[in-house]
Amino acid sequence: MVKRTSDLGAPADPSPDDDPGSDDGPLHDRVYRALRDALVTGRIVPGRAVTLRGLAQSLGVSPMPVREAIRRVSAEGGLVVGANRRVWVPDMDAARFDELVRARILLEPEAAVRALPHIDAARLDRLRAIDEAIDRALAEGDVEAYMAGNHRFHFEIYAAGPSRVLLPLIESLWLQFGPFMRSVYGRVGTAILVDHHVHAVEAIAARDADRLAEAIRADILDGMEVIDDTVLRRPTGSETSSSPESDPCLHVPG
Amino acid sequence: MVKRTSDLGAPADPSPDDDPGSDDGPLHDRVYRALRDALVTGRIVPGRAVTLRGLAQSLGVSPMPVREAIRRVSAEGGLVVGANRRVWVPDMDAARFDELVRARILLEPEAAVRALPHIDAARLDRLRAIDEAIDRALAEGDVEAYMAGNHRFHFEIYAAGPSRVLLPLIESLWLQFGPFMRSVYGRVGTAILVDHHVHAVEAIAARDADRLAEAIRADILDGMEVIDDTVLRRPTGSETSSSPESDPCLHVPG
DNA sequence: TCGGCAAAATTGTGATCACATTGACATCGG
DNA sequence: CCGATGTCAATGTGATCACAATTTTGCCGA
């Protein structure tokens, strides 16, 4: 039997690692954060359906707040509703990947430059600490820690400014990247990744907007080109036929 | 007594003009489209609260699908939930306006260029027809017709391609612009607007990507600069004090 | 052994109800 | 006449129930 629904890990766990975060705010908000976190860190794999009652039981809440959280996440592109009205983690293909990278390159340098004047010394120190944590995760090959650190690094920059428009757009892009990146790193490992964040840190310390934009752009392009050449534009589909279950998220057109 | 909740026009109208569109699909989807349309065409004014039961009664449905529609629209930035958990049409200020314009300039030329190869003769004809309708609306001073036509023109271009990433982002931006633009046009009129769409049509006919991108950029910048100088960066707040109710959407900082 | 076919379980959707909290309103005291 | 305070309506939130559509499962016959 093949499970076609995703249960976010341990369903009946008394202390689940899908912790809805802090216990403040409405329940649907906590469910939203939990779902979003599971998506960004890649704990939910593409190709699996996300069911209302399943997710509700997995988080120990009623289906009602899950409904609103799913609607919210799907509005941000993290989930898609099929024609059957069932909710899926969207598959990645070369066209969507290209569009996502292009959107990131257009928006993130702009957001970084706009946030630059608001980055104080404390935040710069935090950025350096995150960068070191990323290096450790990279050295140890810890995929999840790397992804979490990378996310924190970028948004520690973008969220410095009072942005209320660019930031949600960029979060939507990361939300769409998360599940795909996780399975990619799970396959190719983190050894191929280089740390470009130090350039961004130097540019911020020097208050150099142009260099910061270029560092962000290079960071995005570098990581993405590796994925692009390694996974997405593979010439043959031989590996898919040899191990069909190990690659549930790639949908190479043609 | 001042009404603080928006009722989307006629509440008990047997044939409301807030038609949820085509009658297919789930109810919450129809409510979503109705709400989104009301926002984009500016039928809901900033500063008014959108209540669940009010909107439900206004559309003749139960509060349940309205809940999901509101959650969806708020995820796209068309509505904001206050600390009181009440839902408002967000106010516009100079900073948010600037960010919205910048995001439009970054994303829309890219989307247009990507869609260009997929624009066939039929779509080009449709674009010309929409452009003529816009000219008529402009000549007659019909604000709502102009806004609807302008929206249709841009998205007739962007939606030509198979975009599934850029398009939702751009729709989110328009959703945030809608209510503000409406009240702006209601004040300054449509006489100040110039039609830049003909340049885009020419560029499409010539298959010139650079000229198309430049036409889109000019169209955005021109319309926005007018607003910027006319309404947003007004030197004094004298008009606000003279007629406080006629200007419920502007929040000039400082 | 394999391909339809019907039964059963599961899913999303919508409605209704109960409850805590917020906001507005009227009343009362100064 | 004005401000404080208590009351009451209204709002968002969450849960539960019913229903239709879809999916899965089990079974029978070829």
Short mmCIF file of N, CA, C and O in Angstrom, two decimals, chain A residues 97-169:
data_model
loop_
_atom_site.label_atom_id
_atom_site.label_comp_id
_atom_site.label_asym_id
_atom_site.label_seq_id
_atom_site.Cartn_x
_atom_site.Cartn_y
_atom_site.Cartn_z
N PHE A 97 10.42 26.53 -12.24
CA PHE A 97 11.68 26.80 -11.56
C PHE A 97 12.33 28.06 -12.13
O PHE A 97 12.77 28.94 -11.38
N ASP A 98 12.36 28.15 -13.44
CA ASP A 98 12.96 29.33 -14.08
C ASP A 98 12.24 30.60 -13.67
O ASP A 98 12.88 31.61 -13.36
N GLU A 99 10.92 30.54 -13.63
CA GLU A 99 10.16 31.73 -13.24
C GLU A 99 10.43 32.12 -11.80
O GLU A 99 10.56 33.30 -11.47
N LEU A 100 10.52 31.12 -10.93
CA LEU A 100 10.79 31.40 -9.52
C LEU A 100 12.15 32.06 -9.35
O LEU A 100 12.28 33.05 -8.61
N VAL A 101 13.16 31.53 -10.04
CA VAL A 101 14.49 32.12 -9.93
C VAL A 101 14.48 33.56 -10.44
O VAL A 101 15.05 34.46 -9.81
N ARG A 102 13.80 33.77 -11.56
CA ARG A 102 13.76 35.11 -12.14
C ARG A 102 13.09 36.09 -11.18
O ARG A 102 13.57 37.22 -10.98
N ALA A 103 12.01 35.65 -10.58
CA ALA A 103 11.30 36.52 -9.64
C ALA A 103 12.18 36.82 -8.43
O ALA A 103 12.22 37.96 -7.94
N ARG A 104 12.90 35.81 -7.95
CA ARG A 104 13.79 36.05 -6.81
C ARG A 104 14.84 37.08 -7.18
O ARG A 104 15.13 38.00 -6.40
N ILE A 105 15.43 36.94 -8.37
CA ILE A 105 16.50 37.87 -8.77
C ILE A 105 15.97 39.27 -8.93
O ILE A 105 16.68 40.26 -8.69
N LEU A 106 14.72 39.39 -9.34
CA LEU A 106 14.16 40.72 -9.50
C LEU A 106 13.85 41.36 -8.15
O LEU A 106 14.11 42.55 -7.95
N LEU A 107 13.32 40.59 -7.22
CA LEU A 107 12.78 41.18 -6.00
C LEU A 107 13.78 41.26 -4.86
O LEU A 107 13.82 42.24 -4.12
N GLU A 108 14.59 40.21 -4.68
CA GLU A 108 15.39 40.14 -3.46
C GLU A 108 16.50 41.18 -3.40
O GLU A 108 16.70 41.78 -2.32
N PRO A 109 17.24 41.45 -4.49
CA PRO A 109 18.21 42.53 -4.37
C PRO A 109 17.56 43.86 -4.05
O PRO A 109 18.07 44.64 -3.23
N GLU A 110 16.41 44.11 -4.64
CA GLU A 110 15.69 45.36 -4.33
C GLU A 110 15.33 45.43 -2.85
O GLU A 110 15.54 46.45 -2.19
N ALA A 111 14.81 44.33 -2.33
CA ALA A 111 14.43 44.32 -0.92
C ALA A 111 15.66 44.51 -0.03
O ALA A 111 15.60 45.21 0.99
N ALA A 112 16.77 43.90 -0.40
CA ALA A 112 17.98 44.03 0.40
C ALA A 112 18.47 45.48 0.40
O ALA A 112 18.83 46.03 1.45
N VAL A 113 18.48 46.09 -0.76
CA VAL A 113 18.95 47.47 -0.85
C VAL A 113 18.06 48.40 -0.04
O VAL A 113 18.52 49.30 0.65
N ARG A 114 16.73 48.14 -0.12
CA ARG A 114 15.83 48.99 0.64
C ARG A 114 15.99 48.78 2.14
O ARG A 114 15.73 49.69 2.93
N ALA A 115 16.38 47.58 2.54
CA ALA A 115 16.52 47.31 3.97
C ALA A 115 17.87 47.78 4.51
O ALA A 115 18.01 47.96 5.73
N LEU A 116 18.83 47.98 3.62
CA LEU A 116 20.20 48.27 4.05
C LEU A 116 20.29 49.42 5.06
O LEU A 116 20.96 49.27 6.09
N PRO A 117 19.63 50.55 4.83
CA PRO A 117 19.78 51.64 5.81
C PRO A 117 19.26 51.30 7.19
O PRO A 117 19.60 51.96 8.16
N HIS A 118 18.44 50.27 7.30
CA HIS A 118 17.83 49.93 8.59
C HIS A 118 18.56 48.81 9.31
O HIS A 118 18.10 48.34 10.34
N ILE A 119 19.66 48.34 8.76
CA ILE A 119 20.40 47.25 9.39
C ILE A 119 21.39 47.87 10.38
O ILE A 119 22.34 48.54 9.98
N ASP A 120 21.14 47.65 11.66
CA ASP A 120 22.04 48.21 12.66
C ASP A 120 23.12 47.19 13.03
O ASP A 120 23.17 46.08 12.49
N ALA A 121 23.97 47.58 13.97
CA ALA A 121 25.11 46.73 14.33
C ALA A 121 24.64 45.40 14.92
O ALA A 121 25.22 44.35 14.65
N ALA A 122 23.59 45.45 15.73
CA ALA A 122 23.10 44.22 16.35
C ALA A 122 22.65 43.23 15.29
O ALA A 122 22.95 42.03 15.36
N ARG A 123 21.92 43.74 14.31
CA ARG A 123 21.46 42.84 13.26
C ARG A 123 22.63 42.30 12.44
O ARG A 123 22.63 41.13 12.03
N LEU A 124 23.63 43.13 12.23
CA LEU A 124 24.80 42.66 11.49
C LEU A 124 25.50 41.54 12.25
O LEU A 124 25.94 40.54 11.65
N ASP A 125 25.58 41.69 13.57
CA ASP A 125 26.16 40.62 14.37
C ASP A 125 25.34 39.34 14.24
O ASP A 125 25.88 38.24 14.09
N ARG A 126 24.02 39.49 14.29
CA ARG A 126 23.17 38.32 14.13
C ARG A 126 23.41 37.66 12.77
O ARG A 126 23.46 36.44 12.66
N LEU A 127 23.58 38.47 11.75
CA LEU A 127 23.84 37.91 10.42
C LEU A 127 25.13 37.12 10.40
O LEU A 127 25.19 36.03 9.81
N ARG A 128 26.15 37.65 11.07
CA ARG A 128 27.42 36.91 11.11
C ARG A 128 27.26 35.59 11.84
O ARG A 128 27.81 34.56 11.43
N ALA A 129 26.48 35.62 12.92
CA ALA A 129 26.26 34.38 13.67
C ALA A 129 25.52 33.35 12.81
O ALA A 129 25.87 32.16 12.78
N ILE A 130 24.50 33.81 12.11
CA ILE A 130 23.76 32.90 11.24
C ILE A 130 24.67 32.33 10.17
O ILE A 130 24.60 31.14 9.83
N ASP A 131 25.54 33.19 9.64
CA ASP A 131 26.45 32.73 8.60
C ASP A 131 27.37 31.62 9.11
O ASP A 131 27.60 30.62 8.43
N GLU A 132 27.84 31.81 10.35
CA GLU A 132 28.69 30.75 10.92
C GLU A 132 27.91 29.46 11.12
O GLU A 132 28.41 28.36 10.86
N ALA A 133 26.66 29.59 11.55
CA ALA A 133 25.83 28.39 11.73
C ALA A 133 25.62 27.69 10.38
O ALA A 133 25.61 26.45 10.30
N ILE A 134 25.47 28.50 9.33
CA ILE A 134 25.31 27.90 8.00
C ILE A 134 26.57 27.14 7.61
O ILE A 134 26.51 26.03 7.06
N ASP A 135 27.73 27.75 7.90
CA ASP A 135 28.98 27.06 7.57
C ASP A 135 29.08 25.72 8.29
O ASP A 135 29.51 24.72 7.71
N ARG A 136 28.71 25.72 9.58
CA ARG A 136 28.75 24.47 10.32
C ARG A 136 27.81 23.44 9.70
O ARG A 136 28.18 22.28 9.50
N ALA A 137 26.59 23.87 9.39
CA ALA A 137 25.62 22.94 8.80
C ALA A 137 26.14 22.41 7.47
O ALA A 137 25.98 21.23 7.14
N LEU A 138 26.79 23.30 6.72
CA LEU A 138 27.33 22.90 5.42
C LEU A 138 28.42 21.86 5.60
O LEU A 138 28.51 20.87 4.85
N ALA A 139 29.29 22.10 6.62
CA ALA A 139 30.39 21.17 6.85
C ALA A 139 29.88 19.81 7.32
O ALA A 139 30.42 18.76 6.96
N GLU A 140 28.82 19.84 8.11
CA GLU A 140 28.29 18.58 8.64
C GLU A 140 27.30 17.92 7.69
O GLU A 140 26.81 16.82 7.96
N GLY A 141 26.96 18.62 6.61
CA GLY A 141 26.01 18.04 5.67
C GLY A 141 24.58 17.99 6.19
O GLY A 141 23.77 17.20 5.73
N ASP A 142 24.28 18.88 7.16
CA ASP A 142 22.94 18.92 7.73
C ASP A 142 22.03 19.75 6.82
O ASP A 142 22.08 20.97 6.81
N VAL A 143 21.21 19.05 6.05
CA VAL A 143 20.40 19.74 5.05
C VAL A 143 19.39 20.67 5.70
O VAL A 143 19.26 21.84 5.34
N GLU A 144 18.68 20.14 6.69
CA GLU A 144 17.60 20.94 7.29
C GLU A 144 18.16 22.17 7.98
O GLU A 144 17.60 23.26 7.88
N ALA A 145 19.28 22.02 8.68
CA ALA A 145 19.88 23.17 9.36
C ALA A 145 20.35 24.20 8.34
O ALA A 145 20.22 25.41 8.56
N TYR A 146 20.90 23.71 7.23
CA TYR A 146 21.34 24.65 6.20
C TYR A 146 20.16 25.45 5.65
O TYR A 146 20.23 26.67 5.53
N MET A 147 19.08 24.75 5.35
CA MET A 147 17.92 25.44 4.78
C MET A 147 17.33 26.44 5.76
O MET A 147 16.98 27.57 5.39
N ALA A 148 17.21 26.03 7.02
CA ALA A 148 16.67 26.94 8.02
C ALA A 148 17.58 28.17 8.17
O ALA A 148 17.11 29.30 8.23
N GLY A 149 18.90 27.95 8.21
CA GLY A 149 19.83 29.06 8.35
C GLY A 149 19.81 29.98 7.14
O GLY A 149 19.83 31.21 7.28
N ASN A 150 19.74 29.38 5.97
CA ASN A 150 19.71 30.19 4.76
C ASN A 150 18.47 31.08 4.75
O ASN A 150 18.54 32.27 4.43
N HIS A 151 17.35 30.50 5.13
CA HIS A 151 16.11 31.27 5.20
C HIS A 151 16.24 32.40 6.20
O HIS A 151 15.88 33.55 5.91
N ARG A 152 16.77 32.07 7.36
CA ARG A 152 16.89 33.10 8.39
C ARG A 152 17.84 34.21 7.94
O ARG A 152 17.59 35.38 8.21
N PHE A 153 18.92 33.86 7.27
CA PHE A 153 19.89 34.86 6.85
C PHE A 153 19.25 35.87 5.90
O PHE A 153 19.33 37.08 6.11
N HIS A 154 18.61 35.36 4.86
CA HIS A 154 18.02 36.26 3.88
C HIS A 154 16.95 37.16 4.50
O HIS A 154 16.93 38.37 4.26
N PHE A 155 16.08 36.57 5.32
CA PHE A 155 14.98 37.37 5.84
C PHE A 155 15.41 38.24 7.01
O PHE A 155 14.72 39.21 7.34
N GLU A 156 16.54 37.93 7.63
CA GLU A 156 17.09 38.86 8.61
C GLU A 156 17.50 40.15 7.91
O GLU A 156 17.46 41.23 8.53
N ILE A 157 17.88 40.05 6.66
CA ILE A 157 18.19 41.26 5.89
C ILE A 157 16.92 41.95 5.43
O ILE A 157 16.67 43.11 5.73
N TYR A 158 16.07 41.20 4.71
CA TYR A 158 14.91 41.84 4.07
C TYR A 158 13.95 42.43 5.10
O TYR A 158 13.31 43.44 4.84
N ALA A 159 13.83 41.77 6.25
CA ALA A 159 12.84 42.21 7.24
C ALA A 159 13.36 43.38 8.07
O ALA A 159 12.64 43.85 8.95
N ALA A 160 14.58 43.85 7.81
CA ALA A 160 15.09 44.97 8.59
C ALA A 160 14.31 46.25 8.28
O ALA A 160 14.05 47.05 9.17
N GLY A 161 13.96 46.41 7.04
CA GLY A 161 13.21 47.60 6.65
C GLY A 161 11.74 47.46 6.98
O GLY A 161 11.28 46.41 7.43
N PRO A 162 10.98 48.52 6.78
CA PRO A 162 9.54 48.48 7.09
C PRO A 162 8.72 47.95 5.93
O PRO A 162 7.56 48.31 5.78
N SER A 163 9.30 47.08 5.13
CA SER A 163 8.62 46.62 3.91
C SER A 163 7.36 45.84 4.25
O SER A 163 7.36 44.95 5.09
N ARG A 164 6.28 46.19 3.60
CA ARG A 164 5.03 45.46 3.75
C ARG A 164 4.52 44.93 2.41
O ARG A 164 3.44 44.34 2.35
N VAL A 165 5.27 45.12 1.35
CA VAL A 165 4.86 44.67 0.02
C VAL A 165 5.85 43.65 -0.52
O VAL A 165 5.48 42.52 -0.84
N LEU A 166 7.11 44.07 -0.61
CA LEU A 166 8.13 43.18 -1.16
C LEU A 166 8.29 41.92 -0.32
O LEU A 166 8.43 40.81 -0.85
N LEU A 167 8.25 42.10 1.00
CA LEU A 167 8.51 40.96 1.88
C LEU A 167 7.50 39.83 1.69
O LEU A 167 7.92 38.67 1.54
N PRO A 168 6.22 40.07 1.68
CA PRO A 168 5.30 38.95 1.45
C PRO A 168 5.51 38.28 0.10
O PRO A 168 5.37 37.06 -0.01
N LEU A 169 5.84 39.06 -0.91
CA LEU A 169 6.07 38.46 -2.22
C LEU A 169 7.25 37.49 -2.16
O LEU A 169 7.19 36.37 -2.68
#
